[in-house]
Amino acid sequence: METTGKKTLILLTHDELDVHQAGCDVLSERCGATSIFIGTTRDNFKGKQVVELSYECYDEMAKKEIEKICVKIREKYPDIMHILVYHRLGRVPIKESSIIVATSSPHRKDAIEATHLCVDLVKASVPIWKQEVYSDGSSEWMSNKECEWCNKSN
């Protein structure tokens, strides 16, 4: 999606995410700020030894939700030039990136705040499911504390 030179880049992939390329993808000669969030797999959670994460999603719906989020970001921060949301699917080993969110803007405040909001909204509303796999062979499907639709009380 592109609006007056502004790019919205969305990628859901089973391939390893290229952090350097993502940063290059949002650079603009009209911007003095680029903000990048990189979510990586850590080796522990609540005292359990994590060996990898695995992500699944409903691609079509996930992309539509991310597009809606990007529209909200642009409404709140009209100076944002480029928005990027890349999410890895499938197996993600320790220290590898599962999500990259990046924005560029003429000034740092908007870029930093827009990136922060975008990460929070992705975690709250995009149908991407995470499974933690532990060293003892067990696994558990996780829900984000921010997730609006999976934390509703019945």
PDB file of C-alpha atoms in Angstrom:
ATOM      1  CA  MET A   1       0.000   0.000   0.000  1.00  0.00           C
ATOM      2  CA  GLU A   2       1.395   3.436  -0.958  1.00  0.00           C
ATOM      3  CA  THR A   3      -0.068   6.893  -0.342  1.00  0.00           C
ATOM      4  CA  THR A   4       1.662   9.977  -1.773  1.00  0.00           C
ATOM      5  CA  GLY A   5       5.105   8.469  -1.534  1.00  0.00           C
ATOM      6  CA  LYS A   6       4.324   6.930   1.842  1.00  0.00           C
ATOM      7  CA  LYS A   7       4.843   3.166   2.031  1.00  0.00           C
ATOM      8  CA  THR A   8       3.118   0.569   4.165  1.00  0.00           C
ATOM      9  CA  LEU A   9       5.075  -2.685   4.113  1.00  0.00           C
ATOM     10  CA  ILE A  10       3.494  -5.853   5.510  1.00  0.00           C
ATOM     11  CA  LEU A  11       5.120  -9.262   5.392  1.00  0.00           C
ATOM     12  CA  LEU A  12       4.133 -12.583   6.942  1.00  0.00           C
ATOM     13  CA  THR A  13       6.820 -15.144   6.165  1.00  0.00           C
ATOM     14  CA  HIS A  14       8.353 -18.450   7.232  1.00  0.00           C
ATOM     15  CA  ASP A  15      11.781 -17.081   6.268  1.00  0.00           C
ATOM     16  CA  GLU A  16      14.245 -15.503   8.689  1.00  0.00           C
ATOM     17  CA  LEU A  17      13.622 -11.759   9.054  1.00  0.00           C
ATOM     18  CA  ASP A  18      16.371  -9.449   7.814  1.00  0.00           C
ATOM     19  CA  VAL A  19      16.653  -6.639  10.358  1.00  0.00           C
ATOM     20  CA  HIS A  20      19.122  -4.621   8.302  1.00  0.00           C
ATOM     21  CA  GLN A  21      16.920  -4.788   5.197  1.00  0.00           C
ATOM     22  CA  ALA A  22      13.829  -3.817   7.220  1.00  0.00           C
ATOM     23  CA  GLY A  23      15.651  -0.711   8.427  1.00  0.00           C
ATOM     24  CA  CYS A  24      16.639   0.155   4.868  1.00  0.00           C
ATOM     25  CA  ASP A  25      13.047  -0.412   3.687  1.00  0.00           C
ATOM     26  CA  VAL A  26      11.730   2.466   5.835  1.00  0.00           C
ATOM     27  CA  LEU A  27      14.517   4.981   5.279  1.00  0.00           C
ATOM     28  CA  SER A  28      13.516   8.196   3.551  1.00  0.00           C
ATOM     29  CA  GLU A  29      15.511  11.230   2.511  1.00  0.00           C
ATOM     30  CA  ARG A  30      12.599  13.294   3.901  1.00  0.00           C
ATOM     31  CA  CYS A  31      12.930  11.822   7.403  1.00  0.00           C
ATOM     32  CA  GLY A  32      15.370  12.426  10.219  1.00  0.00           C
ATOM     33  CA  ALA A  33      14.091   9.576  12.383  1.00  0.00           C
ATOM     34  CA  THR A  34      13.670   5.847  12.016  1.00  0.00           C
ATOM     35  CA  SER A  35      12.350   3.801  14.911  1.00  0.00           C
ATOM     36  CA  ILE A  36      12.688   0.015  14.864  1.00  0.00           C
ATOM     37  CA  PHE A  37      11.317  -2.577  17.300  1.00  0.00           C
ATOM     38  CA  ILE A  38      12.696  -6.104  17.032  1.00  0.00           C
ATOM     39  CA  GLY A  39      10.974  -8.864  18.989  1.00  0.00           C
ATOM     40  CA  THR A  40      13.226 -11.882  19.519  1.00  0.00           C
ATOM     41  CA  THR A  41      12.809 -15.329  21.031  1.00  0.00           C
ATOM     42  CA  ARG A  42      14.205 -15.480  24.553  1.00  0.00           C
ATOM     43  CA  ASP A  43      15.337 -18.671  26.271  1.00  0.00           C
ATOM     44  CA  ASN A  44      13.024 -18.521  29.289  1.00  0.00           C
ATOM     45  CA  PHE A  45       9.506 -17.756  30.410  1.00  0.00           C
ATOM     46  CA  LYS A  46       8.207 -17.969  33.980  1.00  0.00           C
ATOM     47  CA  GLY A  47      11.036 -20.260  35.042  1.00  0.00           C
ATOM     48  CA  LYS A  48      10.735 -22.604  32.052  1.00  0.00           C
ATOM     49  CA  GLN A  49      13.554 -23.157  29.571  1.00  0.00           C
ATOM     50  CA  VAL A  50      12.290 -22.144  26.110  1.00  0.00           C
ATOM     51  CA  VAL A  51      13.978 -23.754  23.082  1.00  0.00           C
ATOM     52  CA  GLU A  52      11.901 -22.117  20.340  1.00  0.00           C
ATOM     53  CA  LEU A  53       8.662 -20.395  19.490  1.00  0.00           C
ATOM     54  CA  SER A  54       6.262 -21.375  16.761  1.00  0.00           C
ATOM     55  CA  TYR A  55       3.784 -18.971  15.160  1.00  0.00           C
ATOM     56  CA  GLU A  56       0.625 -19.637  13.174  1.00  0.00           C
ATOM     57  CA  CYS A  57      -1.837 -17.195  11.698  1.00  0.00           C
ATOM     58  CA  TYR A  58      -4.804 -16.714   9.452  1.00  0.00           C
ATOM     59  CA  ASP A  59      -2.840 -14.858   6.744  1.00  0.00           C
ATOM     60  CA  GLU A  60      -5.616 -12.987   4.985  1.00  0.00           C
ATOM     61  CA  MET A  61      -7.242 -11.769   8.189  1.00  0.00           C
ATOM     62  CA  ALA A  62      -3.885 -10.939   9.807  1.00  0.00           C
ATOM     63  CA  LYS A  63      -2.860  -8.768   6.843  1.00  0.00           C
ATOM     64  CA  LYS A  64      -6.207  -6.934   6.879  1.00  0.00           C
ATOM     65  CA  GLU A  65      -5.865  -6.238  10.612  1.00  0.00           C
ATOM     66  CA  ILE A  66      -2.314  -4.959  10.161  1.00  0.00           C
ATOM     67  CA  GLU A  67      -3.511  -2.681   7.341  1.00  0.00           C
ATOM     68  CA  LYS A  68      -6.197  -1.264   9.673  1.00  0.00           C
ATOM     69  CA  ILE A  69      -3.548  -0.651  12.328  1.00  0.00           C
ATOM     70  CA  CYS A  70      -1.375   1.211   9.829  1.00  0.00           C
ATOM     71  CA  VAL A  71      -4.338   3.438   8.914  1.00  0.00           C
ATOM     72  CA  LYS A  72      -4.817   4.235  12.626  1.00  0.00           C
ATOM     73  CA  ILE A  73      -1.116   5.032  12.970  1.00  0.00           C
ATOM     74  CA  ARG A  74      -1.267   7.431  10.022  1.00  0.00           C
ATOM     75  CA  GLU A  75      -4.389   9.108  11.423  1.00  0.00           C
ATOM     76  CA  LYS A  76      -2.728   9.690  14.797  1.00  0.00           C
ATOM     77  CA  TYR A  77       0.720  10.537  13.378  1.00  0.00           C
ATOM     78  CA  PRO A  78       0.162  12.138   9.942  1.00  0.00           C
ATOM     79  CA  ASP A  79       3.877  12.931   9.469  1.00  0.00           C
ATOM     80  CA  ILE A  80       4.851   9.235   9.479  1.00  0.00           C
ATOM     81  CA  MET A  81       6.390   8.466   6.102  1.00  0.00           C
ATOM     82  CA  HIS A  82       6.811   4.674   6.035  1.00  0.00           C
ATOM     83  CA  ILE A  83       5.409   1.898   8.233  1.00  0.00           C
ATOM     84  CA  LEU A  84       6.734  -1.647   8.226  1.00  0.00           C
ATOM     85  CA  VAL A  85       5.338  -4.717  10.004  1.00  0.00           C
ATOM     86  CA  TYR A  86       7.154  -7.983   9.306  1.00  0.00           C
ATOM     87  CA  HIS A  87       6.171 -11.101  11.277  1.00  0.00           C
ATOM     88  CA  ARG A  88       7.770 -14.497  11.066  1.00  0.00           C
ATOM     89  CA  LEU A  89       5.676 -17.644  11.066  1.00  0.00           C
ATOM     90  CA  GLY A  90       6.609 -21.223  11.871  1.00  0.00           C
ATOM     91  CA  ARG A  91       9.617 -22.074  14.027  1.00  0.00           C
ATOM     92  CA  VAL A  92      11.659 -19.208  15.502  1.00  0.00           C
ATOM     93  CA  PRO A  93      14.781 -20.331  17.422  1.00  0.00           C
ATOM     94  CA  ILE A  94      16.323 -18.501  20.396  1.00  0.00           C
ATOM     95  CA  LYS A  95      17.746 -15.029  19.581  1.00  0.00           C
ATOM     96  CA  GLU A  96      16.052 -14.873  16.175  1.00  0.00           C
ATOM     97  CA  SER A  97      13.515 -12.173  15.285  1.00  0.00           C
ATOM     98  CA  SER A  98       9.823 -12.971  15.281  1.00  0.00           C
ATOM     99  CA  ILE A  99       8.575  -9.442  14.575  1.00  0.00           C
ATOM    100  CA  ILE A 100       9.980  -6.205  13.235  1.00  0.00           C
ATOM    101  CA  VAL A 101       7.982  -2.993  13.397  1.00  0.00           C
ATOM    102  CA  ALA A 102       9.547   0.152  11.986  1.00  0.00           C
ATOM    103  CA  THR A 103       8.465   3.679  11.141  1.00  0.00           C
ATOM    104  CA  SER A 104      10.127   6.739   9.681  1.00  0.00           C
ATOM    105  CA  SER A 105       9.206  10.338  10.336  1.00  0.00           C
ATOM    106  CA  PRO A 106      10.727  13.794  10.050  1.00  0.00           C
ATOM    107  CA  HIS A 107      11.133  13.828  13.858  1.00  0.00           C
ATOM    108  CA  ARG A 108      11.966  11.146  16.459  1.00  0.00           C
ATOM    109  CA  LYS A 109       9.018  11.611  18.832  1.00  0.00           C
ATOM    110  CA  ASP A 110       6.412  10.612  16.251  1.00  0.00           C
ATOM    111  CA  ALA A 111       8.522   7.717  14.970  1.00  0.00           C
ATOM    112  CA  ILE A 112       9.128   6.297  18.457  1.00  0.00           C
ATOM    113  CA  GLU A 113       5.521   6.723  19.592  1.00  0.00           C
ATOM    114  CA  ALA A 114       4.093   5.346  16.335  1.00  0.00           C
ATOM    115  CA  THR A 115       6.321   2.271  16.525  1.00  0.00           C
ATOM    116  CA  HIS A 116       5.328   1.659  20.154  1.00  0.00           C
ATOM    117  CA  LEU A 117       1.624   2.010  19.372  1.00  0.00           C
ATOM    118  CA  CYS A 118       1.909  -0.220  16.325  1.00  0.00           C
ATOM    119  CA  VAL A 119       3.541  -3.033  18.331  1.00  0.00           C
ATOM    120  CA  ASP A 120       0.839  -2.778  21.014  1.00  0.00           C
ATOM    121  CA  LEU A 121      -1.975  -2.830  18.440  1.00  0.00           C
ATOM    122  CA  VAL A 122      -0.482  -5.796  16.567  1.00  0.00           C
ATOM    123  CA  LYS A 123      -0.272  -7.769  19.810  1.00  0.00           C
ATOM    124  CA  ALA A 124      -3.815  -6.736  20.761  1.00  0.00           C
ATOM    125  CA  SER A 125      -5.698  -7.419  17.559  1.00  0.00           C
ATOM    126  CA  VAL A 126      -3.874  -9.455  14.910  1.00  0.00           C
ATOM    127  CA  PRO A 127      -4.747 -13.180  14.762  1.00  0.00           C
ATOM    128  CA  ILE A 128      -1.238 -14.583  15.155  1.00  0.00           C
ATOM    129  CA  TRP A 129      -0.842 -17.408  17.666  1.00  0.00           C
ATOM    130  CA  LYS A 130       2.355 -18.250  19.526  1.00  0.00           C
ATOM    131  CA  GLN A 131       3.377 -21.638  20.890  1.00  0.00           C
ATOM    132  CA  GLU A 132       6.294 -21.894  23.310  1.00  0.00           C
ATOM    133  CA  VAL A 133       8.320 -25.091  23.100  1.00  0.00           C
ATOM    134  CA  TYR A 134      10.249 -26.040  26.254  1.00  0.00           C
ATOM    135  CA  SER A 135      13.429 -28.037  26.868  1.00  0.00           C
ATOM    136  CA  ASP A 136      11.477 -30.839  28.582  1.00  0.00           C
ATOM    137  CA  GLY A 137       9.583 -31.481  25.323  1.00  0.00           C
ATOM    138  CA  SER A 138       6.335 -29.865  26.466  1.00  0.00           C
ATOM    139  CA  SER A 139       4.750 -26.866  24.763  1.00  0.00           C
ATOM    140  CA  GLU A 140       2.074 -24.297  25.487  1.00  0.00           C
ATOM    141  CA  TRP A 141      -0.017 -21.984  23.316  1.00  0.00           C
ATOM    142  CA  MET A 142       0.275 -18.463  24.687  1.00  0.00           C
ATOM    143  CA  SER A 143      -2.006 -15.445  24.577  1.00  0.00           C
ATOM    144  CA  ASN A 144      -0.761 -11.874  24.705  1.00  0.00           C
ATOM    145  CA  LYS A 145      -1.891  -9.932  27.746  1.00  0.00           C
ATOM    146  CA  GLU A 146      -2.755  -7.117  25.318  1.00  0.00           C
ATOM    147  CA  CYS A 147      -4.987  -9.336  23.175  1.00  0.00           C
ATOM    148  CA  GLU A 148      -8.524  -7.912  23.157  1.00  0.00           C
ATOM    149  CA  TRP A 149     -10.390 -10.889  21.684  1.00  0.00           C
ATOM    150  CA  CYS A 150      -8.582 -13.742  23.453  1.00  0.00           C
ATOM    151  CA  ASN A 151      -8.764 -12.334  26.994  1.00  0.00           C
ATOM    152  CA  LYS A 152     -12.505 -11.619  27.122  1.00  0.00           C
ATOM    153  CA  SER A 153     -14.373 -13.223  30.012  1.00  0.00           C
ATOM    154  CA  ASN A 154     -17.265 -15.468  29.080  1.00  0.00           C
TER     155      ASN A 154
END
